[in-house]
């Protein structure tokens, strides 16, 4: 048993979708969340910048004595995970590996990937999927506007619907598509709209859900789960602004967790 918290890192509010899944699947775990709202968005930054910012986030969480770090950000996972794993002596999980394992297990071969510009530029999803499922066909779609729209709280209006329709044009006309991966952790906020734009038999793959189940298995296997039933949640942002609370509350539907946000001076 290890009572130390799980550290969860994202550029903003998107990682709260992962946070929610971690709470559901690991209800005893303490969680410390860091959203780098001061430097959001990561999606249009260079690989070098993303590595630097991810290192800052990890160092902050390590100072809080977390036992494991979840990079709840597709952009940071795709471009910085490999690098930071080489540097820090702590287990670090991103959103891609567990999802690819799931794709393989479910025998999914025709896949659409929606993600930020940086993630699509890295081609990390395609490379990782093809390693496990060499015959897979993947359509990548960079959706530059979606994460900023999510931070703005524009998640269920007409503009969100039209924007998503435009981004999904190519994927939705492909009859063979079996699943769409939400390759950016901000996108579960648009899940309902995305669902409506696709055929009803297309699966929407939510990386947070898969990752948090994998986390539970890993903690149990390594005897690192927290068995006490009084979890504590702490949220740190690098810049305090009010919209985070609105969007995070919609995602979590637990206002008390969002009430006390602390400023992370990094
Ligand atoms: N949540 C981040 C991701 O999963 C992206 C948002 C951003 O551009 O910072 O890619």
CSV table of C-alpha atoms and ligand atoms in Angstrom, one decimal:
chain,number,residue,atom,x,y,z
A,1,UNK,CA,0.0,0.0,0.0
A,2,UNK,CA,1.2,3.5,-0.9
A,3,UNK,CA,-0.8,6.5,0.3
A,4,UNK,CA,1.0,9.0,-1.8
A,5,UNK,CA,-1.0,10.8,-4.4
A,6,UNK,CA,-1.2,10.3,-8.1
A,7,UNK,CA,0.0,13.3,-10.0
A,8,UNK,CA,-2.0,14.4,-13.1
A,9,UNK,CA,-0.7,16.9,-15.6
A,10,UNK,CA,-2.3,18.8,-18.5
A,11,UNK,CA,-2.0,22.1,-20.2
A,12,UNK,CA,-5.4,23.2,-18.9
A,13,UNK,CA,-8.8,21.8,-18.2
A,14,UNK,CA,-8.8,18.8,-20.5
A,15,UNK,CA,-6.9,16.6,-18.0
A,16,UNK,CA,-9.9,17.0,-15.7
A,17,UNK,CA,-11.7,14.4,-18.0
A,18,UNK,CA,-8.9,12.0,-17.1
A,19,UNK,CA,-9.1,13.0,-13.4
A,20,UNK,CA,-12.8,12.2,-13.4
A,21,UNK,CA,-12.1,8.7,-14.8
A,22,UNK,CA,-9.2,8.1,-12.3
A,23,UNK,CA,-11.6,8.9,-9.4
A,24,UNK,CA,-14.2,6.5,-10.9
A,25,UNK,CA,-11.8,3.7,-11.4
A,26,UNK,CA,-9.5,4.3,-8.4
A,27,UNK,CA,-11.8,5.7,-5.8
A,28,UNK,CA,-9.3,5.5,-2.9
A,29,UNK,CA,-6.5,7.3,-4.5
A,30,UNK,CA,-5.4,10.8,-3.6
A,31,UNK,CA,-4.9,13.0,-6.6
A,32,UNK,CA,-2.8,16.2,-7.2
A,33,UNK,CA,-3.8,17.9,-10.5
A,34,UNK,CA,-1.6,20.5,-12.3
A,35,UNK,CA,-3.1,22.5,-15.2
A,36,UNK,CA,-0.6,24.7,-16.9
A,37,UNK,CA,-3.1,27.4,-17.8
A,38,UNK,CA,-0.5,30.1,-18.0
A,39,UNK,CA,1.1,28.5,-21.0
A,40,UNK,CA,-2.0,26.9,-22.6
A,41,UNK,CA,-2.3,25.9,-25.4
A,42,UNK,CA,0.4,23.3,-26.0
A,43,UNK,CA,-1.1,22.1,-29.2
A,44,UNK,CA,0.5,24.7,-31.4
A,45,UNK,CA,4.0,24.7,-29.8
A,46,UNK,CA,7.2,23.2,-30.9
A,47,UNK,CA,8.4,19.8,-29.6
A,48,UNK,CA,11.2,21.5,-27.7
A,49,UNK,CA,8.8,23.8,-25.9
A,50,UNK,CA,6.5,21.0,-25.1
A,51,UNK,CA,9.3,18.9,-23.6
A,52,UNK,CA,10.5,21.9,-21.5
A,53,UNK,CA,7.0,22.7,-20.2
A,54,UNK,CA,6.3,19.0,-19.4
A,55,UNK,CA,9.6,18.8,-17.5
A,56,UNK,CA,8.4,21.8,-15.4
A,57,UNK,CA,5.1,20.1,-14.7
A,58,UNK,CA,6.7,16.8,-13.7
A,59,UNK,CA,9.2,18.5,-11.4
A,60,UNK,CA,6.4,20.4,-9.7
A,61,UNK,CA,4.4,17.2,-9.1
A,62,UNK,CA,7.5,15.3,-7.9
A,63,UNK,CA,8.1,18.0,-5.3
A,64,UNK,CA,4.6,17.1,-4.0
A,65,UNK,CA,5.9,13.6,-3.5
A,66,UNK,CA,3.5,11.8,-5.9
A,67,UNK,CA,4.0,8.1,-6.5
A,68,UNK,CA,3.1,8.1,-10.2
A,69,UNK,CA,2.5,10.7,-12.9
A,70,UNK,CA,-0.2,10.7,-15.5
A,71,UNK,CA,0.4,12.9,-18.5
A,72,UNK,CA,-3.2,13.6,-19.1
A,73,UNK,CA,-2.4,15.6,-22.3
A,74,UNK,CA,-2.2,14.1,-25.8
A,75,UNK,CA,0.2,16.8,-27.0
A,76,UNK,CA,2.7,16.2,-24.1
A,77,UNK,CA,2.3,12.4,-24.4
A,78,UNK,CA,3.0,12.4,-28.1
A,79,UNK,CA,6.1,14.6,-27.9
A,80,UNK,CA,7.5,14.6,-24.5
A,81,UNK,CA,6.8,11.2,-22.8
A,82,UNK,CA,9.8,9.4,-24.2
A,83,UNK,CA,12.1,12.2,-23.2
A,84,UNK,CA,10.8,12.7,-19.7
A,85,UNK,CA,10.8,8.9,-19.0
A,86,UNK,CA,14.6,9.0,-19.6
A,87,UNK,CA,15.1,11.8,-17.1
A,88,UNK,CA,12.9,11.1,-14.1
A,89,UNK,CA,13.0,8.2,-11.8
A,90,UNK,CA,9.2,7.9,-11.3
A,91,UNK,CA,6.6,5.9,-13.3
A,92,UNK,CA,5.1,8.1,-16.0
A,93,UNK,CA,2.0,7.1,-18.0
A,94,UNK,CA,0.7,8.9,-21.1
A,95,UNK,CA,-2.6,8.5,-22.9
A,96,UNK,CA,-1.3,6.6,-26.0
A,97,UNK,CA,0.0,3.2,-24.9
A,98,UNK,CA,-3.0,1.9,-23.0
A,99,UNK,CA,-5.3,3.1,-25.8
A,100,UNK,CA,-3.3,1.3,-28.4
A,101,UNK,CA,-3.4,-1.9,-26.3
A,102,UNK,CA,-7.2,-1.5,-26.2
A,103,UNK,CA,-7.4,-1.0,-30.0
A,104,UNK,CA,-5.4,-4.2,-30.5
A,105,UNK,CA,-7.5,-6.2,-28.0
A,106,UNK,CA,-10.7,-5.0,-29.6
A,107,UNK,CA,-9.4,-5.8,-33.0
A,108,UNK,CA,-10.1,-2.4,-34.4
A,109,UNK,CA,-8.5,-1.7,-37.7
A,110,UNK,CA,-10.1,1.4,-39.2
A,111,UNK,CA,-9.5,4.3,-37.0
A,112,UNK,CA,-10.0,8.1,-37.1
A,113,UNK,CA,-7.7,10.1,-34.7
A,114,UNK,CA,-8.7,13.6,-33.7
A,115,UNK,CA,-6.0,15.6,-31.9
A,116,UNK,CA,-4.1,18.9,-31.7
A,117,UNK,CA,-1.8,20.1,-34.5
A,118,UNK,CA,1.3,19.1,-32.5
A,119,UNK,CA,0.1,15.6,-31.8
A,120,UNK,CA,-0.9,15.0,-35.4
A,121,UNK,CA,2.4,16.5,-36.6
A,122,UNK,CA,4.3,14.0,-34.4
A,123,UNK,CA,2.4,11.1,-36.0
A,124,UNK,CA,2.7,9.4,-32.7
A,125,UNK,CA,-0.8,7.7,-32.8
A,126,UNK,CA,-0.2,6.3,-36.3
A,127,UNK,CA,3.3,5.0,-35.4
A,128,UNK,CA,2.1,3.4,-32.1
A,129,UNK,CA,-1.0,1.8,-33.6
A,130,UNK,CA,0.9,0.4,-36.6
A,131,UNK,CA,3.5,-1.2,-34.3
A,132,UNK,CA,0.7,-3.2,-32.7
A,133,UNK,CA,-1.8,-3.5,-35.6
A,134,UNK,CA,0.3,-3.3,-38.8
A,135,UNK,CA,-2.7,-3.7,-41.0
A,136,UNK,CA,-4.6,-0.7,-39.4
A,137,UNK,CA,-5.8,2.2,-41.5
A,138,UNK,CA,-5.7,5.5,-39.8
A,139,UNK,CA,-7.1,8.9,-40.7
A,140,UNK,CA,-5.5,11.7,-38.7
A,141,UNK,CA,-7.3,15.0,-38.2
A,142,UNK,CA,-5.7,18.0,-36.6
A,143,UNK,CA,-8.4,20.0,-34.8
A,144,UNK,CA,-6.7,23.2,-33.9
A,145,UNK,CA,-9.7,25.1,-32.6
A,146,UNK,CA,-11.3,22.5,-30.3
A,147,UNK,CA,-9.0,22.7,-27.2
A,148,UNK,CA,-9.3,26.6,-27.1
A,149,UNK,CA,-13.1,26.3,-27.6
A,150,UNK,CA,-13.2,23.8,-24.7
A,151,UNK,CA,-11.3,26.2,-22.4
A,152,UNK,CA,-13.7,28.9,-23.4
A,153,UNK,CA,-16.7,26.7,-22.5
A,154,UNK,CA,-18.0,26.5,-26.0
A,155,UNK,CA,-18.8,22.8,-25.8
A,156,UNK,CA,-22.4,22.5,-26.7
A,157,UNK,CA,-23.4,25.4,-28.9
A,158,UNK,CA,-23.9,25.8,-32.7
A,159,UNK,CA,-20.3,26.9,-33.3
A,160,UNK,CA,-19.0,23.7,-31.6
A,161,UNK,CA,-21.3,21.6,-33.7
A,162,UNK,CA,-20.3,23.3,-37.0
A,163,UNK,CA,-16.6,23.2,-36.2
A,164,UNK,CA,-16.8,19.5,-35.4
A,165,UNK,CA,-18.8,18.7,-38.5
A,166,UNK,CA,-16.1,20.4,-40.6
A,167,UNK,CA,-13.2,18.6,-38.8
A,168,UNK,CA,-15.0,15.2,-39.1
A,169,UNK,CA,-15.8,15.6,-42.9
A,170,UNK,CA,-13.1,13.2,-44.1
A,171,UNK,CA,-13.5,10.7,-41.2
A,172,UNK,CA,-17.3,10.6,-41.3
A,173,UNK,CA,-17.5,9.9,-45.1
A,174,UNK,CA,-15.3,6.9,-44.7
A,175,UNK,CA,-17.6,3.9,-44.5
A,176,UNK,CA,-15.1,1.5,-43.0
A,177,UNK,CA,-14.3,3.7,-39.9
A,178,UNK,CA,-14.9,1.6,-36.8
A,179,UNK,CA,-13.7,4.0,-34.1
A,180,UNK,CA,-12.6,7.5,-33.5
A,181,UNK,CA,-9.9,8.2,-30.9
A,182,UNK,CA,-10.2,11.4,-28.9
A,183,UNK,CA,-6.5,12.0,-29.0
A,184,UNK,CA,-6.7,15.2,-27.0
A,185,UNK,CA,-8.0,15.1,-23.5
A,186,UNK,CA,-10.1,18.3,-24.1
A,187,UNK,CA,-12.3,16.4,-26.6
A,188,UNK,CA,-14.4,14.3,-24.2
A,189,UNK,CA,-16.2,17.6,-23.6
A,190,UNK,CA,-17.5,17.4,-27.2
A,191,UNK,CA,-18.3,13.7,-27.0
A,192,UNK,CA,-22.1,14.1,-27.6
A,193,UNK,CA,-21.6,16.3,-30.6
A,194,UNK,CA,-18.9,14.0,-32.1
A,195,UNK,CA,-21.2,11.0,-31.6
A,196,UNK,CA,-24.0,12.7,-33.5
A,197,UNK,CA,-21.7,13.5,-36.4
A,198,UNK,CA,-20.7,9.8,-36.9
A,199,UNK,CA,-22.6,6.7,-37.8
A,200,UNK,CA,-24.1,5.1,-34.7
A,201,UNK,CA,-21.9,2.0,-34.8
A,202,UNK,CA,-18.7,4.1,-34.7
A,203,UNK,CA,-17.0,3.7,-31.3
A,204,UNK,CA,-15.7,6.9,-29.6
A,205,UNK,CA,-12.6,6.0,-27.7
A,206,UNK,CA,-12.0,8.0,-24.6
A,207,UNK,CA,-8.4,7.7,-23.6
A,208,UNK,CA,-9.0,8.7,-19.9
A,209,UNK,CA,-11.3,5.8,-19.3
A,210,UNK,CA,-8.9,3.3,-20.7
A,211,UNK,CA,-5.9,4.8,-19.0
A,212,UNK,CA,-7.5,4.9,-15.5
A,213,UNK,CA,-8.4,1.2,-15.7
A,214,UNK,CA,-4.8,0.4,-16.7
A,215,UNK,CA,-3.6,2.5,-13.8
A,216,UNK,CA,-5.8,0.5,-11.4
A,217,UNK,CA,-4.3,-2.8,-12.7
A,218,UNK,CA,-0.8,-1.4,-12.5
A,219,UNK,CA,-1.2,-0.1,-8.9
A,220,UNK,CA,-2.7,-3.4,-7.8
A,221,UNK,CA,0.0,-5.5,-9.5
A,222,UNK,CA,2.7,-3.4,-7.8
A,223,UNK,CA,1.0,-3.3,-4.4
A,224,UNK,CA,0.9,0.5,-4.7
A,225,UNK,CA,-2.8,1.2,-4.4
A,226,UNK,CA,-4.1,3.3,-1.5
A,227,UNK,CA,-6.5,1.2,0.6
A,228,UNK,CA,-7.7,4.0,2.9
A,229,UNK,CA,-11.0,5.3,1.9
A,230,UNK,CA,-10.6,9.1,2.5
A,231,UNK,CA,-9.2,10.4,-0.8
A,232,UNK,CA,-8.0,14.0,-1.0
A,233,UNK,CA,-8.0,16.0,-4.2
A,234,UNK,CA,-5.9,19.1,-4.9
A,235,UNK,CA,-6.0,21.2,-8.0
A,236,UNK,CA,-3.1,23.6,-8.9
A,237,UNK,CA,-3.1,25.9,-11.9
A,238,UNK,CA,-0.2,28.0,-13.1
A,239,UNK,CA,-2.6,30.9,-13.7
A,240,UNK,CA,-5.9,31.3,-11.9
A,241,UNK,CA,-8.8,32.2,-14.1
A,242,UNK,CA,-12.5,31.7,-13.6
A,243,UNK,CA,-13.5,29.8,-16.7
A,244,UNK,CA,-11.5,26.7,-15.6
A,245,UNK,CA,-14.0,26.3,-12.7
A,246,UNK,CA,-17.0,26.4,-15.1
A,247,UNK,CA,-15.7,23.9,-17.5
A,248,UNK,CA,-14.1,21.6,-14.9
A,249,UNK,CA,-17.4,21.6,-13.0
A,250,UNK,CA,-19.3,20.5,-16.2
A,251,UNK,CA,-16.8,17.7,-16.6
A,252,UNK,CA,-16.6,16.5,-13.0
A,253,UNK,CA,-20.1,17.3,-11.8
A,254,UNK,CA,-18.6,17.6,-8.3
A,255,UNK,CA,-18.3,21.3,-7.4
A,256,UNK,CA,-16.7,20.7,-4.1
A,257,UNK,CA,-13.5,19.3,-5.7
A,258,UNK,CA,-13.1,22.4,-7.8
A,259,UNK,CA,-13.8,24.9,-5.0
A,260,UNK,CA,-10.2,25.4,-3.8
A,261,UNK,CA,-7.8,25.9,-6.6
A,262,UNK,CA,-4.3,26.8,-5.7
A,263,UNK,CA,-1.7,28.7,-7.7
A,264,UNK,CA,1.4,26.8,-8.8
A,265,UNK,CA,4.3,29.2,-9.1
A,266,UNK,CA,6.2,27.6,-11.9
B,1,LIG,N1,-5.2,18.6,-23.5
B,1,LIG,C1,-4.2,18.8,-24.5
B,1,LIG,C2,-4.1,17.5,-25.3
B,1,LIG,O1,-4.6,16.5,-24.9
B,1,LIG,C3,-4.3,19.8,-25.5
B,1,LIG,C4,-4.6,21.2,-25.4
B,1,LIG,C5,-3.6,22.1,-25.8
B,1,LIG,O2,-3.4,22.5,-27.0
B,1,LIG,O3,-2.8,22.5,-24.9
B,1,LIG,O4,-3.5,17.5,-26.3
